[in-house]
Structures are given as structure tokens and as C-alpha cells.
Amino acid sequence: ARRAHAEAGIFAMHRALLQDPALLAAADTLIDTGKSAGFAWREATRAEAAALSAMADRRAADRAADLIDLGKRVLRALARTGGGEGEGEGEGEGEGEGEGEGDLPADARVPVAQNGQPVVLAADEFTPSDLSGLDRSRVAALVMVRGGPTAHAAIMARQLGIPCLVALGSALERLPDATPVIADADHARLHASPDQHLLAAAASTIRLRAQQHQADLRAAHAPASTRDGVHIEVAANIGSVDDARAAVAQGADAIGLLRTELLFLHGDAAPAAADHTARCQAIADALEGRSAIVRTLDIGGDKDAAWLRLPAEDNPALGLRGVRLAQVCPQLLDDQLRGLLAVRASAPLRILLPMVSEPGELLHWRARIRALAAEVRADAGIEVGVMIEVPAAALLADQLAEHADFFSIGTNDLTQYTLAMDRCQPELAARMDALHPAVLRMIAATCEGAARHGRRVGVCGALAGDALAVPVLLGLGVTELSVDAALVPATKARVRTLAHADCRQRAPELLRLASAAAVRDACRRYWPA
């Protein structure tokens, strides 16, 4: 179901591309000159894809792959109805020739399975429809010459649970078909022609992980406490009702982050208050009495909604994101807040405000929530927290904590803004490490500011699910870890191996180190995973 949810969103974007007036006009112009529908569509999509690929913004360039994918699918449909290429206008690249829905691209290299074992598929770049009908049991991993971590194919691979390596470059092209490989997504490495030692080590790792996962799952519904008796809440990050059910099944204590924008990102129109109520009520009902932190719409940056016409921005990650959207769309957040206030849950529902950078913003939204609660005769005492993802918020944590009920640290964006590195830039991916001492100092400042006013601090970014980082976060004062549902059992198990006093004693030392690599080395010595 989660896979279907992800695919539905991607193909909704494909439908939007089909209605692009500029694309349709370009195809119509060629048809008016006497070209076939197939030729006209192919030329129009290729021209637009080339323009997107040339853009400096990697997220826009990634969409070129989606447009090429869409072009193939339309050409296949035209071929079935007799509206394909005219005489002398053949593709010359294998596009549309014998490819069924969900088949692999013409350049995909599909090795012959050995003894029924799954294989690693290689291509210049996979597209969403390539993966739509993929048999997960037959595929060990996907590897691509091009692509990026924000390409939709990479997103779908993660939803399918398939390791995916992107941007491997010409080295992948030089590997002959049927070359034995190990795709190590943990370390973003592809080992070609591994020796027996590497093969044995990989097989052992896979076997031990499967055994450990089963053991962790058996204990997942029990609370997570350190060896010296400090309870740590392990919650889940979700974006749908299906995610909520998965979180319950995996033993999550609560929902630490409901990404509400994922509920509406691919809709046809802006959600009304009733839409927010219905979607969030269904999620609350699925949680079986667990509390939930609901983040207000965090659209902008690398998350665009077709129904939201935002002005063009040179630096969208620094622009109209989170609560800043209310500057141009005030009704959007008002409708969401009205909808959330109408939800009736058996456990606390808390509101989390993203991209807050100063106390004045928080005070404004607290006052607005009180006013809207009075309008709809709802409880005005609902808890309101601040997402710490902007360095300014971390540095003003003591002032924000006077008025916030809790903090939730989004380490993905906090790392991006602290290190001045685009989180969607594949060339910088290896350096985007949230265990960088500068980022840890931001987390420490947040926890110190919160402690002055007795506020709790959670982490909902990817760092919370990093086993090496868990003792560091606990040592800096974090009391809640919110991770993907599948990571809940392992994260609880990790907490139980630690002594909280030891974490508190050692964590400050890490702030004085010079690099993320040095921090990771120290963590491996102090708290072996």
C-alpha cells in the first residue's frame, strides 16, 4: 500500500505534465506541418527534456527523466492505436519498440540470474514506469550511470525497499554484463568482481541483519530505556494512514512527525479545512491511542504542489517554505489549522510549526491558533511546538522555549543550512553529515535553551535513525527519537544498550572535534554499534 501511495503521487505528476500547454502546443505545431502524432510528441518531449537537463537546479534536471519516461509511455499508447511514427520517422533508439507497461528501459542491462538468486539491474537511468511492475524478489539492487537522490526513480526504489546507487558515472558503463557486484547502499559503493572475502563478509552481514531484525521486532512493543533506567520515546515519522498502521505494527510509542504536505502534494486543488480534518482524523483513528505531532504544511524548496502557484525563486530552499508560505497564501495555513482543531483524538494531537526563525513568528501563530480555536469552539490549549531547522532558531532556543511547548529538530535541513550545502546536491552528499561538530553545537544549544524552561526536545531528522548518532543525541539532552517506522525496532534496541550517564559525560567532548569523520571515529570507540 505504501508503494502504491508513492507511485500514485508520481503518476499524478505525469498527468500534470500531459496537460502542459507549452508541450502540447509544440507537438501541435509539428502535426500542423504534416508530421505524425508520434514524431511530434517525441520531438516536443525531447526538446523540453533537454531544456530541463541543462538547468543548474538538479531537482529540475531530475524531472527531465520523468518527461522522457512519459514520452515513452505515450508513444507506446500511440503505437497500439495506430497513431505512431510515420514513414521515415523511426526512433532509432529502441524507444517504444516492444516495451510493455512497467518494462525496463532499452539500455537496461539485465544479467541472467544464477540459481534463482536476485540480480543487480544497471541502466543509464531508470524511470518511474520502469519500476512500476518490478518484481522485488528478483532484484537485489538498482545501479545507474546518472540520476540523483531526488529523482523519482530513486524515491520509488526506497519505497520498494530496493538498494539504489545513483550517479556512478562512466565506471559503471565500462563494467561488462554479468559482472559479479556487491551494491553497498549503506556506504554508497559498488564493489565490482569482489573476492571471496568480500562476498563472504557481505553474506554474513545480510544474514546477521536478518536475525537481528527478528530479535528487535520481538521486543519492539516494549518501552525503550537505557541501562540506567532513563526512558527514551521512540516515535515514527509518517505521511499517510498506511504509514500510521505500519508505525503501530513496528512498535512506535507515538508519531513524532506527520508530514501533512504528503497528504496533499499531488492533489488537484488546495485542501480545504474539511480535507485536513478528514485525513488527520483517519490517521488519529489508526494510531490506537498514540499521540501525534502534526507538522503544518511544509511546501516549497524541493517539494512543489501543482495547485500552489509560488513565485519563481533563485534560492527556493531559502524562500517561501513552511510558515513563511502564509506571507503569500494566508488562507492556506488558516484552513489547515481550522481542520486540525476539529480532529477528535483519544491521545494528544500537537501542532509543529516549520521554518520558524524568531520568537515573534511563534507568538503570532500561537495567537492565531487561539483565535481560530475560539471560532470553531475547540480547545485553545493544544500544544504548539517549533521545528528547529534554521540556525537562527537553534541560537534563539532559550527565547523560543519561553513560548513553545516542545522542540523537534529537523537535522536534514539544519545540516543543510549550517553547512551551506544543498541537501539535494549529489556531488556534496558525502559531506552532508549531520554529525558535523557545527551541527552538534546547534543541537546542544537547542537542548540547553529548552532545558532552561523545562521543554522536551525530539529529533525527527535522519540522524535519529543513525545507530552511531543515538548516544550522541541522548548525551546532548534529546529525549525523543522519531524515525521511519521500519527503524523503530532497531532504534529501541540501540537505546537499551546505552548508559545515559555515560552518554551525557562523553557527548560534550565531541563538540570540540574538527570534523564529522572525527566524531564518527570517536563514536565507534565509545559506543560500538
XYZ file of C-alpha atoms in Angstrom:
529
model
C 0.000 0.000 0.000
C 2.848 2.401 0.769
C 4.366 1.592 -2.606
C 1.024 2.280 -4.298
C 0.756 5.618 -2.473
C 4.195 6.696 -3.715
C 3.504 5.562 -7.279
C 0.145 7.330 -7.349
C 1.794 10.623 -6.476
C 4.437 10.263 -9.160
C 1.950 9.337 -11.864
C -0.269 12.252 -10.798
C 2.705 14.440 -11.661
C 2.873 12.664 -15.041
C -0.770 13.591 -15.650
C 0.070 17.215 -14.912
C 2.879 17.093 -17.490
C 0.420 15.744 -20.058
C -1.622 18.932 -19.638
C 1.346 21.300 -20.039
C 0.104 23.888 -22.613
C 3.620 24.614 -23.933
C 4.337 20.918 -24.511
C 1.013 20.369 -26.273
C 1.451 23.479 -28.397
C 4.909 22.337 -29.542
C 3.508 18.938 -30.595
C 0.500 20.557 -32.336
C 2.797 22.816 -34.359
C 4.687 19.814 -35.738
C 1.432 17.983 -36.506
C 0.241 21.068 -38.435
C 3.330 20.747 -40.655
C 2.322 17.205 -41.595
C 4.312 15.185 -39.056
C 2.756 12.153 -37.378
C 1.468 12.380 -33.823
C 4.261 10.064 -32.640
C 7.022 12.109 -34.255
C 5.536 15.377 -32.986
C 5.190 14.124 -29.426
C 8.695 12.651 -29.393
C 10.311 15.862 -30.644
C 8.338 18.057 -28.219
C 9.176 15.960 -25.175
C 12.833 15.631 -26.131
C 13.208 19.383 -26.579
C 11.622 20.096 -23.200
C 13.681 17.358 -21.504
C 16.876 18.801 -22.992
C 15.995 22.233 -21.600
C 15.355 20.768 -18.154
C 18.591 18.750 -18.214
C 20.564 21.923 -18.951
C 19.252 23.721 -15.876
C 21.629 24.277 -12.983
C 18.988 23.216 -10.459
C 19.481 19.461 -10.057
C 15.879 18.957 -8.947
C 14.648 20.445 -12.241
C 17.154 18.368 -14.186
C 15.863 15.216 -12.460
C 12.413 15.966 -13.844
C 13.832 15.528 -17.366
C 13.954 11.784 -16.703
C 10.259 11.865 -15.792
C 9.455 13.679 -19.047
C 11.415 11.153 -21.145
C 9.591 8.363 -19.299
C 6.246 9.994 -20.040
C 7.226 10.393 -23.686
C 7.899 6.664 -23.976
C 4.574 5.738 -22.434
C 2.609 7.982 -24.793
C 4.494 6.615 -27.808
C 3.628 3.066 -26.748
C -0.037 4.043 -26.471
C 0.062 5.702 -29.912
C 1.673 2.608 -31.419
C -1.135 0.429 -30.057
C -3.776 2.730 -31.590
C -2.043 3.236 -34.948
C -1.047 6.839 -34.280
C 2.667 6.185 -34.058
C 5.601 7.222 -36.170
C 5.136 7.933 -39.852
C 7.317 6.559 -42.618
C 10.941 7.590 -42.291
C 10.483 8.945 -38.795
C 11.686 5.938 -36.763
C 13.100 6.290 -33.279
C 16.478 4.740 -33.907
C 16.980 4.215 -30.143
C 14.624 1.382 -29.305
C 12.076 3.631 -27.618
C 8.583 2.242 -27.913
C 9.754 -0.947 -29.579
C 8.369 -3.942 -27.740
C 8.250 -2.296 -24.306
C 5.190 -3.163 -22.275
C 3.921 -1.162 -19.332
C 6.393 -1.461 -16.485
C 9.144 -2.983 -18.705
C 12.758 -1.927 -18.295
C 14.419 0.738 -20.482
C 16.102 -0.317 -23.707
C 19.568 0.305 -22.259
C 18.987 -1.701 -19.083
C 21.477 -4.466 -18.559
C 19.707 -7.452 -17.059
C 22.080 -10.259 -16.083
C 20.910 -13.847 -16.076
C 20.007 -14.944 -12.560
C 22.259 -17.572 -11.055
C 20.477 -20.347 -9.173
C 17.359 -18.230 -8.896
C 19.189 -15.512 -6.925
C 18.096 -11.866 -7.379
C 20.230 -9.708 -9.646
C 21.539 -6.144 -9.769
C 19.974 -4.143 -12.614
C 22.070 -1.455 -14.321
C 20.936 1.350 -16.626
C 21.882 4.836 -17.668
C 18.875 5.982 -15.647
C 15.685 4.247 -14.545
C 12.309 5.980 -14.704
C 9.170 5.538 -12.572
C 7.311 3.412 -15.091
C 10.380 1.157 -15.398
C 9.941 0.303 -11.717
C 6.149 0.199 -11.671
C 5.842 -3.547 -12.274
C 9.226 -4.621 -10.931
C 9.344 -7.984 -9.141
C 11.112 -7.130 -5.873
C 12.001 -10.788 -5.243
C 14.112 -10.905 -8.420
C 16.009 -7.630 -7.923
C 18.771 -7.185 -5.363
C 19.623 -3.577 -6.239
C 19.456 -0.855 -8.910
C 22.534 0.990 -10.158
C 22.583 3.972 -12.508
C 25.165 5.870 -14.517
C 23.279 9.137 -13.985
C 20.382 10.171 -11.772
C 20.291 11.814 -8.388
C 18.923 11.121 -4.916
C 15.885 13.306 -5.608
C 14.956 11.624 -8.902
C 11.580 9.919 -8.690
C 13.077 6.543 -9.612
C 15.350 6.742 -6.565
C 12.370 7.696 -4.394
C 10.353 4.745 -5.678
C 13.289 2.382 -5.135
C 13.405 3.397 -1.479
C 9.665 2.824 -1.156
C 10.151 -0.641 -2.667
C 12.978 -1.356 -0.251
C 15.485 -1.836 -3.077
C 19.044 -0.511 -2.571
C 19.735 2.103 -5.226
C 23.045 3.679 -6.221
C 22.972 6.758 -8.460
C 25.487 8.927 -10.359
C 28.094 6.143 -10.640
C 29.342 7.644 -13.912
C 31.327 6.065 -16.714
C 32.876 3.449 -14.423
C 29.548 1.615 -14.447
C 29.367 1.757 -18.252
C 32.747 0.033 -18.501
C 31.625 -2.993 -16.481
C 30.748 -5.966 -18.722
C 27.340 -7.593 -18.384
C 27.113 -10.385 -15.791
C 29.975 -8.887 -13.744
C 29.578 -10.027 -10.118
C 28.986 -6.963 -7.889
C 28.093 -6.014 -4.344
C 25.831 -2.929 -4.131
C 26.535 -1.411 -0.728
C 23.901 1.289 -0.271
C 25.000 1.858 3.334
C 28.323 3.275 2.141
C 27.263 4.268 -1.417
C 29.766 1.887 -3.004
C 29.633 -0.625 -5.818
C 32.225 -3.388 -5.486
C 32.917 -4.981 -8.884
C 34.240 -8.555 -9.122
C 34.511 -8.894 -5.335
C 36.857 -11.546 -3.987
C 35.696 -14.403 -1.798
C 36.471 -12.450 1.355
C 34.174 -9.567 0.381
C 31.444 -11.949 -0.756
C 31.598 -13.896 2.480
C 31.542 -10.681 4.524
C 28.507 -9.371 2.640
C 26.628 -12.657 3.020
C 27.423 -12.706 6.723
C 26.209 -9.114 7.148
C 22.918 -9.882 5.415
C 22.360 -13.000 7.498
C 23.174 -11.299 10.804
C 20.959 -8.315 9.975
C 18.010 -10.577 9.264
C 18.498 -12.373 12.577
C 18.930 -9.118 14.489
C 15.833 -7.594 12.916
C 13.702 -10.513 14.057
C 15.059 -10.202 17.588
C 14.485 -6.431 17.641
C 10.949 -6.848 16.324
C 10.033 -9.251 19.126
C 10.913 -6.552 21.690
C 9.673 -3.560 19.694
C 6.434 -3.031 21.623
C 8.205 -2.709 24.967
C 9.392 0.732 26.166
C 12.966 1.774 25.388
C 15.016 2.621 28.461
C 18.759 2.968 28.856
C 20.700 0.581 31.099
C 20.493 3.123 33.922
C 16.718 3.487 33.641
C 16.170 6.647 31.539
C 13.140 6.276 29.274
C 13.534 7.467 25.679
C 10.439 7.765 23.485
C 10.948 6.183 20.071
C 8.366 7.541 17.657
C 7.753 7.275 13.921
C 7.750 9.695 11.000
C 4.728 9.163 8.759
C 2.946 10.661 5.752
C -0.215 8.560 5.338
C -2.740 6.282 7.031
C -0.787 3.269 5.806
C 2.354 4.687 7.401
C 0.414 5.115 10.652
C -0.619 1.464 10.637
C 2.969 0.422 9.918
C 4.196 2.545 12.837
C 1.786 0.792 15.199
C 2.856 -2.629 13.902
C 6.546 -1.779 14.372
C 6.064 -0.718 17.995
C 6.299 3.078 17.727
C 5.489 4.802 21.030
C 3.980 7.795 19.217
C 4.088 9.743 15.969
C 6.949 12.199 16.148
C 6.272 13.761 12.752
C 3.231 13.694 10.498
C 4.297 15.283 7.222
C 0.917 16.704 6.253
C 2.116 18.053 2.905
C 2.492 14.469 1.677
C -1.265 14.026 2.100
C -1.988 16.792 -0.403
C 1.140 17.291 -2.525
C -0.337 15.700 -5.647
C -3.933 16.848 -5.356
C -5.805 18.947 -7.889
C -6.573 21.869 -5.570
C -5.532 23.366 -2.267
C -7.017 21.376 0.634
C -9.957 22.870 2.482
C -10.352 22.719 6.250
C -12.639 19.695 5.914
C -9.960 17.889 3.879
C -7.412 18.393 6.651
C -9.863 17.172 9.259
C -10.793 14.038 7.317
C -7.230 12.989 6.531
C -5.855 13.662 10.001
C -8.877 12.119 11.720
C -8.306 8.890 9.767
C -4.670 8.860 10.879
C -5.555 9.591 14.509
C -8.059 6.717 14.461
C -5.391 4.347 13.100
C -2.933 5.137 15.886
C -4.781 3.139 18.571
C -4.376 5.752 21.277
C -0.901 7.055 20.443
C -0.164 10.766 20.436
C 0.938 12.569 17.267
C 2.946 15.642 16.365
C 1.407 17.178 13.236
C 3.640 19.463 11.202
C 1.816 22.155 9.290
C 2.293 22.205 5.511
C 5.966 22.360 4.620
C 5.713 23.068 0.907
C 8.400 24.864 -1.029
C 12.073 24.194 -1.645
C 12.199 20.724 -3.218
C 8.514 19.974 -2.506
C 6.196 21.572 -5.039
C 2.416 21.229 -5.236
C 0.775 21.551 -8.644
C -2.091 23.566 -7.134
C 0.210 26.088 -5.462
C 1.487 28.806 -7.759
C 4.558 30.066 -5.955
C 6.652 32.851 -7.454
C 9.916 31.763 -9.079
C 12.824 31.851 -6.627
C 16.567 31.774 -7.253
C 17.105 30.002 -3.906
C 13.864 28.155 -3.068
C 15.384 26.424 -0.023
C 15.861 29.905 1.457
C 12.492 31.262 0.427
C 8.782 30.677 0.937
C 8.823 27.460 2.919
C 6.917 26.302 5.986
C 5.047 29.002 7.882
C 6.539 31.590 5.542
C 4.002 30.432 2.951
C 1.395 32.417 4.843
C 3.039 35.587 3.514
C 1.607 34.800 0.064
C -1.107 32.236 0.925
C -2.553 33.217 4.341
C -5.732 31.194 3.799
C -3.738 28.004 3.254
C -2.440 27.754 6.821
C -5.661 29.097 8.359
C -7.610 26.316 6.667
C -5.157 23.710 7.920
C -5.276 24.980 11.486
C -9.082 25.016 11.437
C -9.025 21.459 10.135
C -6.594 20.244 12.784
C -8.539 21.879 15.615
C -11.614 19.905 14.535
C -9.888 16.492 14.847
C -11.106 14.423 17.783
C -8.354 12.121 19.010
C -8.091 9.879 22.058
C -4.466 10.971 22.603
C -2.867 14.412 22.359
C -2.531 15.960 18.916
C 0.240 18.544 18.861
C 0.960 21.197 16.222
C 4.509 21.668 14.916
C 5.460 24.850 13.040
C 8.256 24.513 10.432
C 10.791 27.183 9.425
C 10.296 29.421 12.461
C 13.342 31.647 12.941
C 12.411 34.032 15.773
C 10.076 34.288 18.783
C 7.806 36.854 17.081
C 6.734 34.293 14.490
C 5.859 31.762 17.172
C 3.881 34.322 19.176
C 1.958 35.319 16.049
C 0.930 31.743 15.276
C 0.063 30.915 18.868
C -2.277 33.899 18.883
C -3.746 32.838 15.536
C -4.367 29.301 16.812
C -6.170 30.676 19.868
C -8.344 32.885 17.658
C -9.226 30.034 15.296
C -9.956 27.727 18.237
C -12.435 30.303 19.536
C -14.082 30.457 16.097
C -14.646 26.704 15.901
C -15.182 26.281 19.671
C -12.209 23.956 20.012
C -9.683 23.521 22.809
C -7.353 26.513 22.728
C -4.847 24.653 24.900
C -3.466 22.466 22.125
C 0.315 22.151 22.400
C 2.364 24.076 19.829
C 5.992 23.312 19.080
C 8.750 24.686 16.898
C 10.775 22.754 14.369
C 14.440 23.589 14.843
C 15.888 23.514 11.336
C 17.105 27.090 10.898
C 20.351 28.003 12.716
C 18.690 31.193 13.975
C 16.105 29.085 15.815
C 18.800 26.947 17.436
C 20.697 30.028 18.584
C 17.494 31.595 19.970
C 16.254 28.363 21.530
C 16.168 29.820 25.038
C 13.862 32.630 23.881
C 11.682 30.331 21.772
C 11.361 27.907 24.687
C 9.588 30.589 26.717
C 6.601 30.246 24.360
C 6.944 26.808 22.722
C 5.649 23.636 24.360
C 8.319 21.464 22.729
C 11.055 21.396 20.094
C 11.573 18.968 17.225
C 14.941 19.134 15.496
C 14.926 18.533 11.744
C 18.543 17.518 11.258
C 18.320 17.232 7.464
C 17.596 20.927 6.957
C 19.586 22.037 9.995
C 22.635 20.371 8.435
C 21.908 21.940 5.040
C 21.642 25.440 6.450
C 24.510 25.118 8.928
C 26.978 23.731 6.385
C 25.633 25.795 3.442
C 25.306 22.624 1.350
C 22.239 21.814 -0.737
C 20.793 18.565 0.611
C 19.688 17.661 -2.947
C 23.143 18.103 -4.498
C 24.581 14.612 -5.231
C 28.161 15.899 -5.515
C 28.001 17.073 -1.895
C 26.135 14.076 -0.493
C 29.243 12.540 1.096
C 29.915 15.752 3.041
C 26.326 16.304 4.217
C 26.901 14.646 7.593
C 24.709 15.724 10.498
C 27.391 14.531 12.950
C 29.492 17.524 11.915
C 30.575 19.305 15.127
C 28.950 22.552 13.967
C 25.588 20.806 13.637
C 26.061 19.104 17.007
C 26.694 22.524 18.562
C 23.355 23.677 17.146
C 21.652 20.649 18.707
C 23.427 21.286 22.017
C 22.321 24.939 22.013
C 18.734 23.823 21.331
C 18.751 21.354 24.221
C 20.314 23.879 26.586
C 17.763 26.531 25.705
C 14.898 24.067 26.109
C 16.196 22.856 29.479
C 16.035 26.388 30.914
C 12.256 26.277 30.556
C 11.680 22.568 31.078
C 10.771 21.871 27.435
C 11.323 18.476 25.826
C 13.385 18.040 22.678
C 12.949 15.415 19.973
C 14.813 14.731 16.758
C 12.796 13.822 13.668
C 15.529 14.065 11.036
C 17.515 11.175 9.560
C 20.119 11.467 12.317
C 17.652 9.968 14.807
C 17.797 6.666 12.913
C 21.602 6.562 12.728
C 22.738 3.992 15.302
C 26.094 5.734 15.697
C 24.372 9.056 16.438
C 21.811 7.826 19.002
C 24.176 8.033 22.035
C 25.332 11.495 20.948
C 21.760 12.798 20.785
C 20.895 11.308 24.160
C 24.059 12.771 25.601
C 23.176 16.263 24.367
C 19.735 16.120 26.015
C 17.351 14.701 23.408
C 14.516 12.650 24.951
C 12.597 11.567 21.817
C 13.814 9.941 18.606
C 11.429 9.870 15.648
C 12.448 7.588 12.783
C 10.969 5.782 9.781
C 8.628 3.068 11.037
C 10.893 0.252 9.853
C 13.719 1.615 12.047
C 11.714 1.700 15.285
C 12.672 -1.811 16.499
C 16.405 -1.304 15.875
C 16.397 2.179 17.424
C 14.743 0.883 20.594
C 17.274 -1.929 20.745
C 20.120 0.599 20.397
C 18.798 2.734 23.249
C 18.703 -0.313 25.551
C 22.437 -0.937 25.044
C 23.425 2.512 26.322
C 24.017 4.035 29.743
C 22.544 7.535 29.782
C 25.101 8.861 32.275
C 27.929 7.706 30.020
C 26.328 9.436 27.019
C 25.939 12.669 28.982
C 29.562 12.536 30.086
C 31.122 11.865 26.703
C 28.919 13.848 24.278
C 30.333 17.304 25.122
C 33.811 16.091 24.119
C 32.560 15.560 20.562
C 31.706 19.256 20.158
C 35.413 20.073 20.311
C 36.380 17.789 17.433
C 37.197 19.183 13.986
C 35.105 17.110 11.572
C 32.206 14.701 11.170
C 34.701 11.928 10.412
C 36.458 12.553 13.734
C 33.105 12.450 15.540
C 32.172 9.165 13.901
C 35.536 7.630 14.793
C 35.077 8.672 18.419
C 31.527 7.278 18.483
C 32.759 3.934 17.205
C 35.278 3.795 20.070
C 32.891 4.936 22.803
C 29.673 3.187 21.712
C 30.307 0.405 19.178
C 27.124 -0.247 17.215
